[in-house]
Amino acid sequence: MEGVQSTRIGVIMAGGVGERFWPVSRPDRPKQLLPLGPSSRTLLEDTVYRVGGLVDRERLTVITSRELRDPIVASGIPLAHEQIIAEPMRRDTMGAVAWITAHVLGRMGVSPEEAVLAIVPADQYVGDVETFRVDLRTALAAAEQLDALVTVGITPTRPETGYGYIEVADERVEAPGVPGAIRLRPVERFREKPNAETAEEFFASGRYLWNGGMFFWRVSTFMRELRHVDPEIAELIERMAGALSEGDEAQAEQLFSELPKLSVDYALMEHARRVLVVRARFPWDDVGAWDAWRRVVECDGSGNAAYGRPLLIDCEECSVYNEPGQDEMFVAVVGMERVIVAVTHDGLLVAPLDRAQQVREVVRQLADHRNGGGGEG
Amino acid sequence: MEGVQSTRIGVIMAGGVGERFWPVSRPDRPKQLLPLGPSSRTLLEDTVYRVGGLVDRERLTVITSRELRDPIVASGIPLAHEQIIAEPMRRDTMGAVAWITAHVLGRMGVSPEEAVLAIVPADQYVGDVETFRVDLRTALAAAEQLDALVTVGITPTRPETGYGYIEVADERVEAPGVPGAIRLRPVERFREKPNAETAEEFFASGRYLWNGGMFFWRVSTFMRELRHVDPEIAELIERMAGALSEGDEAQAEQLFSELPKLSVDYALMEHARRVLVVRARFPWDDVGAWDAWRRVVECDGSGNAAYGRPLLIDCEECSVYNEPGQDEMFVAVVGMERVIVAVTHDGLLVAPLDRAQQVREVVRQLADHRNGGGGEG
C-alpha cells in the first residue's frame, strides 16, 4: 500500500459504563469522565490530549452512547460538538467501530483507501505520553504501509489475571519504512483473561503482551478482512454508510440495531488473517476498578492513594476517594489496611481492596436493598 | 427526716458535648440529642420519659449549656421552655448542680428541707425502664428518710475499664420504711476508672458497682454536706440563690463564674460523710463512644449494629451509622470486621471498633488538617 495517500483519523471509544467505580461513577458520569489518573483531568481529557498529538485535532472523533453525549460535551473537552458521535444503542465495541466506519465512509468524504483509523479507549491510564505517541506512530505506519490490522500490546509488568493477552509470533516483520518496526511482530493469537496459573506462565514466557484494546487500520483493509470473517457485518456497515450519505439517519439506525453485540477482538481480530502487534513499553493500566486506581496515582509513604484531602491516620495501602466539590465532606479514615473508602455527597463504599472487582454486584444489591424496603432501624 | 414533706424534683443534666460520636455528633447536636438507643427517640427524650415516671412532669428540669438550649427546645421534648435551664458557662457537673440548686432555693418556692432532687444524666442508655424506676424510687425514699446523699450503682456485667466504680461497704442500712432497702448500702469509697487488671479484680470481688452519675438528696442535706466539704461552693450557691430571688440574673452569673470546674464526685461525693448506694440491676450503658453504641442497639445475626439502612455484605461485628434525613446516602459496607462506619451529609469516619475512644483526637486532627491546607490531589 505504499504510495497511497493517508488521512489519519483518531477514534476515541467513550461508551463505557464503569459501574465498578461506584459511588463516584454513575450512569451519567462513568469512569472516562472521572479524574482517576494522576492529573486533575478526566481520563477522557487525557486521552484527547494524548491522541491529539498523533492526528489533526479536527480528525479526532469521540464515539459514545446517546446517554453520555451531553455529559461529554458538558465536560469541556476541546472538540466541536459534531466530533462527538453517539451510537443509536449499545452494540459493544464492534458496534462502535461499525458506526464510526459507516460515518467515515458515508459522511467524511475520505475514501476507504485513504482513511486510516487509530482507535483507542477513552478510559485508560498511560504513564508516558511521549512513548505512547512513538509506539502508536509505529502502529499507524505499519497499518498504512503493510495492509494489515495492527494492534498495540503492552509489555506486562506482573502476572495480571484481569487483562486479555496477545501471544506474539517469533518471526520478524520486514518493514523498512516503518519507524520502530523492530518491535513489530505478527500476532499468534488472542487469549482471554487467564487464571492465576496461566497468567504466571504467560508472564514468565515473555511471549505474551497485554491486550490494550487499540486498533489501527486502513478502512479498506478493515472492510476486506471483515468481509472475510463476518460478511453480514461488513454488509451492514456498507448499507449504513449508504443511508448516512443520503442523510437517512433513521435507516442507518435501523440497520445498526441489527448488529450483534460483539467485541472487536471476538468479532474480527481473533479470526483475521493478517494481524500485527507493536510491543509497546509505556506504563499502562485499564483502571478497571478501585484496586487499579491506586496503581495509577501517586501514593503516600504508606502506600495510600488519596483524593479530595481525606485525613488518613495509621492507614496502609488504602484507597480513599473523597469527591471534591460544593458538597465536599470531611473524611477521616483511621487504622485501616488495604481498604477502599469512596464517598460522594450521596453514596459511600467501604470494602477490602481485593473485592474491588465485585463492586458492580454490590451496586445491584444496593438498588434492590433500597427499593425492596426492610425496616428502618 | 421522716415526717418532713417532700417535693421531688427531677434534674436531667444535658450539657455534654459528645465529640466521640463524630461525624454524627456535632457541637450543636451532641450525644444526648441523637437517637443512639434502640428506639428512634433521642437519648434525652428517652431520659425525660424515664424520669417522667418518677416526678411530676412540671417538676422536671433539664439543665444544659447556653449553646444547647435552643437545639434542645427544637428537639421537641415535652417540657415547657422555662423547664430548660442554661448554665452561664461550663463548670462541669458540680457547676450544673450548683446552678440548679440556686434556682430551687431562689426561684422555685420550695424550701431546702422539702426539695428532694433526683439528678440523672441525659445521655445514658437504660435497658429496663420499670426496674430503673423501682431502683430510683428506693434511692429517692432513702434520700427522703435517711438524711443522706444517695447514689445508684450499676451491677457490672464485665470488667469495664471505661467507667468509674463505687466500692460498697459490707454493713446493711436499717431503713424499714424504704422500699427495696435490702439493696441499700453505705459507700466505702469512689474509685476512678481502673486499669484492666484492677477492673478484673473489681469485677471478680462483687464489691464494686459502676458509678452511673446519678444523685439523690434533700437540698438541705446536700447544702449541709457541701458546707462541710467545700464551704466556698456552698456560700456561692447561697449567694446565687439570693441574687436569683431578687431577679438579679447578672449577679448570679457573675457568682457562677467563680465556681471551679469540678465533677460532683470529686467536689462532694468522695468526701461526704454519709453516702449510700442502691445496688441497681437494670441494663445500663453510658454510650460513651461508637463501640458502646453497638451494645445498646439490636444487632443482626453477624453482630452488626446498623442505623439508616446501610447495605452490609459479609460484615461481622461492624457498627454502621448512616444519618437518615433528606440528604440520606446510599451506603454499602462489604467484607469488614469490627469496623465503625459513621456517615452524615458532610462527614465520614472509618475506624476499627477498638479505636472508638480516640475519635475525639481524630476530630481535632481533622480540623487542623482541613485548616492547615496540604495539596489537593
Short mmCIF file of C-alpha atoms in Angstrom, two decimals, chain A residues 4-371:
data_model
loop_
_atom_site.label_atom_id
_atom_site.label_comp_id
_atom_site.label_asym_id
_atom_site.label_seq_id
_atom_site.Cartn_x
_atom_site.Cartn_y
_atom_site.Cartn_z
CA VAL A 4 -1.31 5.59 -1.14
CA GLN A 5 -2.17 8.90 0.47
CA SER A 6 -3.27 8.58 4.12
CA THR A 7 -5.67 10.61 6.24
CA ARG A 8 -5.28 9.64 9.86
CA ILE A 9 -8.47 9.69 11.92
CA GLY A 10 -8.37 9.33 15.67
CA VAL A 11 -11.29 7.44 17.22
CA ILE A 12 -11.75 7.55 20.98
CA MET A 13 -14.21 4.96 22.25
CA ALA A 14 -16.00 6.51 25.19
CA GLY A 15 -19.17 4.46 25.65
CA GLY A 16 -18.15 2.51 28.76
CA VAL A 17 -20.38 2.43 31.82
CA GLY A 18 -17.77 1.94 34.56
CA GLU A 19 -20.06 0.71 37.34
CA ARG A 20 -17.10 -0.54 39.32
CA PHE A 21 -16.18 2.94 40.50
CA TRP A 22 -19.42 3.40 42.38
CA PRO A 23 -20.30 5.65 44.18
CA VAL A 24 -18.09 8.06 42.23
CA SER A 25 -19.05 6.63 38.85
CA ARG A 26 -22.69 6.92 37.86
CA PRO A 27 -24.62 6.19 34.66
CA ASP A 28 -24.20 9.82 33.57
CA ARG A 29 -20.63 10.06 34.76
CA PRO A 30 -18.74 6.84 34.09
CA LYS A 31 -15.07 6.13 34.54
CA GLN A 32 -13.87 8.09 31.48
CA LEU A 33 -15.44 11.27 32.85
CA LEU A 34 -13.71 10.99 36.22
CA PRO A 35 -10.29 12.35 37.22
CA LEU A 36 -8.98 8.89 38.03
CA GLY A 37 -5.47 9.50 36.76
CA PRO A 38 -2.65 11.35 38.46
CA SER A 39 -3.77 14.67 36.96
CA SER A 40 -6.93 16.58 37.82
CA ARG A 41 -8.19 15.97 34.25
CA THR A 42 -10.65 13.23 33.37
CA LEU A 43 -9.40 10.08 31.70
CA LEU A 44 -11.17 11.22 28.51
CA GLU A 45 -9.48 14.64 28.56
CA ASP A 46 -6.10 12.95 29.00
CA THR A 47 -6.90 10.64 26.06
CA VAL A 48 -7.91 13.52 23.81
CA TYR A 49 -4.63 15.21 24.68
CA ARG A 50 -2.57 12.05 24.02
CA VAL A 51 -4.22 11.21 20.70
CA GLY A 52 -4.29 14.89 19.70
CA GLY A 53 -0.55 14.63 19.21
CA LEU A 54 -0.99 11.89 16.61
CA VAL A 55 -3.73 13.17 14.30
CA ASP A 56 -5.07 16.56 13.30
CA ARG A 57 -7.36 17.83 16.03
CA GLU A 58 -10.27 18.16 13.55
CA ARG A 59 -9.78 14.48 12.62
CA LEU A 60 -10.40 13.36 16.19
CA THR A 61 -13.75 11.73 16.91
CA VAL A 62 -15.24 10.57 20.18
CA ILE A 63 -17.80 7.80 19.88
CA THR A 64 -20.09 7.20 22.81
CA SER A 65 -23.62 6.28 23.84
CA ARG A 66 -26.64 8.56 23.46
CA GLU A 67 -26.85 8.95 27.24
CA LEU A 68 -23.27 10.11 27.51
CA ARG A 69 -23.14 12.55 24.60
CA ASP A 70 -24.40 15.54 26.61
CA PRO A 71 -22.26 14.81 29.69
CA ILE A 72 -19.21 14.53 27.43
CA VAL A 73 -20.00 17.82 25.70
CA ALA A 74 -20.54 19.39 29.13
CA SER A 75 -17.24 18.01 30.42
CA GLY A 76 -15.49 20.58 28.28
CA ILE A 77 -13.19 18.57 26.02
CA PRO A 78 -11.69 20.77 23.30
CA LEU A 79 -13.61 19.28 20.36
CA ALA A 80 -16.51 20.54 18.24
CA HIS A 81 -19.94 19.08 19.01
CA GLU A 82 -20.04 17.24 15.68
CA GLN A 83 -16.82 15.43 16.63
CA ILE A 84 -18.73 13.61 19.35
CA ILE A 85 -20.81 10.86 17.77
CA ALA A 86 -23.44 8.85 19.59
CA GLU A 87 -24.28 5.23 18.77
CA PRO A 88 -28.02 4.64 18.46
CA MET A 89 -27.80 1.90 21.11
CA ARG A 90 -25.25 -0.34 22.80
CA ARG A 91 -23.66 -2.93 20.49
CA ASP A 92 -20.30 -3.41 22.25
CA THR A 93 -17.00 -2.29 20.70
CA MET A 94 -17.66 -3.88 17.30
CA GLY A 95 -20.84 -1.80 17.10
CA ALA A 96 -18.87 1.37 17.86
CA VAL A 97 -16.28 0.52 15.20
CA ALA A 98 -19.03 -0.30 12.67
CA TRP A 99 -20.80 3.00 13.37
CA ILE A 100 -17.68 5.15 13.07
CA THR A 101 -16.65 3.29 9.91
CA ALA A 102 -20.06 3.94 8.37
CA HIS A 103 -19.62 7.63 9.23
CA VAL A 104 -16.16 7.72 7.64
CA LEU A 105 -17.45 6.04 4.51
CA GLY A 106 -20.77 7.84 4.29
CA ARG A 107 -20.10 11.30 5.64
CA MET A 108 -16.48 12.31 5.96
CA GLY A 109 -15.56 12.39 2.28
CA VAL A 110 -12.43 10.28 2.78
CA SER A 111 -12.01 7.19 0.62
CA PRO A 112 -11.59 3.81 2.37
CA GLU A 113 -8.14 3.52 0.86
CA GLU A 114 -7.12 6.88 2.24
CA ALA A 115 -8.73 6.72 5.70
CA VAL A 116 -6.52 5.25 8.43
CA LEU A 117 -8.12 4.81 11.82
CA ALA A 118 -6.39 4.90 15.18
CA ILE A 119 -8.95 3.52 17.63
CA VAL A 120 -8.24 3.84 21.34
CA PRO A 121 -10.34 3.52 24.51
CA ALA A 122 -11.15 6.70 26.42
CA ASP A 123 -10.76 5.23 29.88
CA GLN A 124 -7.18 4.05 30.14
CA TYR A 125 -4.19 5.33 32.01
CA VAL A 126 -0.95 5.92 30.10
CA GLY A 127 2.09 6.82 32.14
CA ASP A 128 4.31 8.26 29.41
CA VAL A 129 2.68 10.27 26.66
CA GLU A 130 5.80 10.58 24.51
CA THR A 131 6.45 6.83 24.42
CA PHE A 132 2.76 6.28 23.76
CA ARG A 133 2.94 8.52 20.70
CA VAL A 134 6.17 6.90 19.45
CA ASP A 135 4.64 3.44 19.74
CA LEU A 136 1.34 4.46 18.17
CA ARG A 137 3.17 6.10 15.27
CA THR A 138 4.78 2.71 14.64
CA ALA A 139 1.31 1.11 14.65
CA LEU A 140 -0.12 3.76 12.31
CA ALA A 141 2.82 3.50 9.90
CA ALA A 142 2.50 -0.29 9.89
CA ALA A 143 -1.23 -0.01 9.17
CA GLU A 144 -0.52 2.41 6.34
CA GLN A 145 2.33 0.55 4.71
CA LEU A 146 1.68 -3.13 5.36
CA ASP A 147 -2.03 -3.59 4.57
CA ALA A 148 -2.62 -5.21 7.98
CA LEU A 149 -4.79 -4.93 11.06
CA VAL A 150 -2.46 -3.64 13.73
CA THR A 151 -2.79 -3.56 17.49
CA VAL A 152 -0.59 -2.40 20.32
CA GLY A 153 0.37 -4.86 23.04
CA ILE A 154 1.54 -3.67 26.43
CA THR A 155 4.63 -5.25 27.97
CA PRO A 156 3.34 -6.94 31.14
CA THR A 157 4.82 -5.93 34.48
CA ARG A 158 3.06 -8.59 36.56
CA PRO A 159 1.06 -11.82 36.06
CA GLU A 160 -2.23 -9.94 35.81
CA THR A 161 -5.43 -12.02 35.57
CA GLY A 162 -7.65 -9.06 34.81
CA TYR A 163 -6.50 -8.42 31.23
CA GLY A 164 -6.68 -10.25 27.90
CA TYR A 165 -3.35 -11.27 26.40
CA ILE A 166 -1.82 -11.32 22.92
CA GLU A 167 0.50 -14.19 22.04
CA VAL A 168 3.31 -12.89 19.82
CA ALA A 169 4.80 -14.92 16.96
CA ASP A 170 8.55 -15.36 16.74
CA GLU A 171 9.15 -14.13 13.22
CA ARG A 172 10.09 -10.56 12.47
CA VAL A 173 8.09 -8.34 10.14
CA GLU A 174 10.03 -6.82 7.26
CA ALA A 175 9.00 -3.18 7.19
CA PRO A 176 11.97 -0.98 6.35
CA GLY A 177 9.90 2.21 6.10
CA VAL A 178 8.14 1.83 9.44
CA PRO A 179 9.77 3.67 12.37
CA GLY A 180 10.17 1.29 15.32
CA ALA A 181 9.50 -1.75 13.12
CA ILE A 182 11.95 -3.73 15.23
CA ARG A 183 9.10 -4.03 17.76
CA LEU A 184 6.55 -5.20 15.22
CA ARG A 185 5.53 -8.89 15.17
CA PRO A 186 2.68 -10.98 13.80
CA VAL A 187 0.04 -11.95 16.35
CA GLU A 188 -0.02 -15.70 17.01
CA ARG A 189 -3.37 -15.46 18.75
CA PHE A 190 -5.52 -13.54 21.21
CA ARG A 191 -6.08 -15.04 24.65
CA GLU A 192 -8.91 -14.41 27.11
CA LYS A 193 -8.25 -13.30 30.69
CA PRO A 194 -6.22 -16.20 32.17
CA ASN A 195 -6.43 -17.85 35.58
CA ALA A 196 -3.59 -17.19 38.03
CA GLU A 197 -1.51 -20.20 36.98
CA THR A 198 -1.77 -19.42 33.27
CA ALA A 199 -1.05 -15.75 33.96
CA GLU A 200 2.18 -16.80 35.67
CA GLU A 201 3.14 -18.89 32.62
CA PHE A 202 2.34 -16.01 30.27
CA PHE A 203 4.37 -13.61 32.37
CA ALA A 204 7.36 -15.94 32.66
CA SER A 205 7.47 -16.84 28.97
CA GLY A 206 7.90 -13.30 27.68
CA ARG A 207 5.81 -14.24 24.61
CA TYR A 208 2.64 -12.51 25.77
CA LEU A 209 1.55 -8.90 25.80
CA TRP A 210 -1.47 -7.28 27.43
CA ASN A 211 -4.29 -6.50 25.03
CA GLY A 212 -4.85 -2.78 25.31
CA GLY A 213 -7.88 -2.67 23.00
CA MET A 214 -6.23 -0.32 20.49
CA PHE A 215 -6.68 -0.85 16.75
CA PHE A 216 -5.05 0.66 13.66
CA TRP A 217 -6.02 0.03 10.06
CA ARG A 218 -6.91 1.43 6.73
CA VAL A 219 -10.66 1.30 6.34
CA SER A 220 -10.21 -0.63 3.10
CA THR A 221 -8.10 -3.24 4.90
CA PHE A 222 -10.60 -3.46 7.74
CA MET A 223 -13.53 -3.90 5.35
CA ARG A 224 -11.69 -6.55 3.33
CA GLU A 225 -10.82 -8.56 6.45
CA LEU A 226 -14.31 -8.14 7.89
CA ARG A 227 -15.91 -9.34 4.64
CA HIS A 228 -13.80 -12.47 5.01
CA VAL A 229 -14.59 -13.05 8.70
CA ASP A 230 -18.17 -11.80 9.00
CA PRO A 231 -19.67 -10.69 5.68
CA GLU A 232 -23.03 -9.81 7.29
CA ILE A 233 -21.49 -7.13 9.50
CA ALA A 234 -19.46 -5.82 6.55
CA GLU A 235 -22.63 -5.55 4.50
CA LEU A 236 -24.48 -3.74 7.31
CA ILE A 237 -21.64 -1.20 7.51
CA GLU A 238 -21.85 -0.53 3.78
CA ARG A 239 -25.62 -0.13 3.92
CA MET A 240 -25.32 2.19 6.99
CA ALA A 241 -22.74 4.24 5.08
CA GLY A 242 -25.12 4.47 2.13
CA ALA A 243 -28.00 5.59 4.35
CA LEU A 244 -25.83 8.19 6.09
CA SER A 245 -24.53 9.56 2.77
CA GLU A 246 -28.16 10.09 1.76
CA GLY A 247 -28.94 11.76 5.05
CA ASP A 248 -31.24 8.92 6.12
CA GLU A 249 -30.21 8.69 9.76
CA ALA A 250 -33.30 6.68 10.70
CA GLN A 251 -32.46 3.98 8.16
CA ALA A 252 -28.84 3.88 9.39
CA GLU A 253 -30.05 3.46 12.95
CA GLN A 254 -32.43 0.71 11.91
CA LEU A 255 -29.55 -1.14 10.27
CA PHE A 256 -27.34 -0.53 13.33
CA SER A 257 -29.90 -2.24 15.53
CA GLU A 258 -29.37 -5.43 13.52
CA LEU A 259 -25.74 -5.67 14.62
CA PRO A 260 -24.84 -8.34 17.18
CA LYS A 261 -23.26 -7.33 20.47
CA LEU A 262 -19.66 -8.35 19.97
CA SER A 263 -16.24 -7.08 20.90
CA VAL A 264 -13.79 -6.15 18.12
CA ASP A 265 -11.46 -8.85 19.39
CA TYR A 266 -14.07 -11.54 19.18
CA ALA A 267 -15.82 -10.35 16.02
CA LEU A 268 -12.71 -9.65 13.97
CA MET A 269 -9.20 -9.74 15.40
CA GLU A 270 -9.17 -13.34 16.59
CA HIS A 271 -10.21 -14.56 13.14
CA ALA A 272 -8.45 -12.12 10.80
CA ARG A 273 -5.66 -13.35 8.54
CA ARG A 274 -3.00 -10.70 8.99
CA VAL A 275 -2.75 -9.08 12.41
CA LEU A 276 0.38 -7.37 13.65
CA VAL A 277 1.24 -6.12 17.09
CA VAL A 278 3.59 -3.41 18.30
CA ARG A 279 5.31 -4.31 21.53
CA ALA A 280 4.78 -1.09 23.47
CA ARG A 281 6.60 -0.09 26.59
CA PHE A 282 4.67 2.80 28.08
CA PRO A 283 3.19 2.35 31.56
CA TRP A 284 -0.43 1.42 31.05
CA ASP A 285 -3.46 0.42 33.08
CA ASP A 286 -7.08 -0.14 32.20
CA VAL A 287 -8.09 1.45 35.54
CA GLY A 288 -10.72 -1.25 35.76
CA ALA A 289 -11.75 -0.81 39.39
CA TRP A 290 -10.77 0.79 42.69
CA ASP A 291 -7.80 -1.54 43.15
CA ALA A 292 -6.37 -0.36 39.81
CA TRP A 293 -6.82 3.31 40.71
CA ARG A 294 -4.10 3.10 43.33
CA ARG A 295 -1.63 1.87 40.68
CA VAL A 296 -2.02 4.99 38.56
CA VAL A 297 -1.87 7.78 41.15
CA GLU A 298 0.89 8.85 43.46
CA CYS A 299 0.67 7.07 46.81
CA ASP A 300 1.97 8.36 50.13
CA GLY A 301 4.81 6.72 52.06
CA SER A 302 2.44 4.10 53.47
CA GLY A 303 1.07 3.20 50.06
CA ASN A 304 -2.20 5.09 50.44
CA ALA A 305 -3.89 6.61 47.42
CA ALA A 306 -5.93 9.65 48.41
CA TYR A 307 -8.07 12.15 46.53
CA GLY A 308 -10.06 15.06 47.92
CA ARG A 309 -7.94 15.60 51.04
CA PRO A 310 -9.17 12.89 53.40
CA LEU A 311 -7.38 12.60 56.75
CA LEU A 312 -5.60 9.25 56.97
CA ILE A 313 -4.20 8.14 60.32
CA ASP A 314 -2.23 4.89 60.64
CA CYS A 315 -3.53 3.58 57.31
CA GLU A 316 -1.64 1.31 54.93
CA GLU A 317 -2.26 0.72 51.25
CA CYS A 318 -5.71 2.20 51.40
CA SER A 319 -7.57 3.84 48.53
CA VAL A 320 -9.58 6.80 49.76
CA TYR A 321 -11.52 8.91 47.27
CA ASN A 322 -13.48 11.86 48.61
CA GLU A 323 -15.35 13.51 45.77
CA PRO A 324 -14.39 17.18 45.73
CA GLY A 325 -16.91 19.89 45.04
CA GLN A 326 -19.51 22.02 46.73
CA ASP A 327 -20.73 19.25 48.98
CA GLU A 328 -17.25 18.11 49.91
CA MET A 329 -17.19 16.01 53.04
CA PHE A 330 -14.83 15.88 55.98
CA VAL A 331 -13.40 12.38 55.83
CA ALA A 332 -11.29 10.59 58.45
CA VAL A 333 -10.02 7.05 57.95
CA VAL A 334 -8.15 5.57 60.89
CA GLY A 335 -6.17 2.36 61.33
CA MET A 336 -7.28 0.64 58.13
CA GLU A 337 -5.28 -1.60 55.83
CA ARG A 338 -5.90 -2.35 52.16
CA VAL A 339 -9.39 -0.88 52.25
CA ILE A 340 -11.33 1.14 49.68
CA VAL A 341 -13.25 4.13 51.02
CA ALA A 342 -15.06 6.01 48.28
CA VAL A 343 -17.55 8.71 49.15
CA THR A 344 -19.67 11.28 47.33
CA HIS A 345 -22.44 13.56 48.52
CA ASP A 346 -24.93 10.70 48.20
CA GLY A 347 -23.04 7.41 48.27
CA LEU A 348 -20.43 5.53 50.28
CA LEU A 349 -18.49 2.34 49.67
CA VAL A 350 -16.25 0.66 52.23
CA ALA A 351 -14.70 -2.63 51.10
CA PRO A 352 -11.39 -4.51 51.08
CA LEU A 353 -9.20 -3.77 48.05
CA ASP A 354 -9.35 -7.39 46.99
CA ARG A 355 -13.11 -7.12 46.50
CA ALA A 356 -12.85 -4.17 44.12
CA GLN A 357 -14.00 -6.32 41.21
CA GLN A 358 -17.27 -7.09 42.99
CA VAL A 359 -18.41 -3.50 43.27
CA ARG A 360 -20.71 -3.88 40.27
CA GLU A 361 -22.66 -6.62 42.04
CA VAL A 362 -22.71 -4.54 45.22
CA VAL A 363 -24.35 -1.70 43.32
CA ARG A 364 -27.05 -4.02 42.07
CA GLN A 365 -27.68 -5.42 45.53
CA LEU A 366 -27.82 -1.90 46.89
CA ALA A 367 -30.52 -0.93 44.41
CA ASP A 368 -32.57 -3.98 45.44
CA HIS A 369 -31.91 -3.23 49.11
CA ARG A 370 -33.15 0.34 48.89
CA ASN A 371 -36.10 -0.43 46.68
#
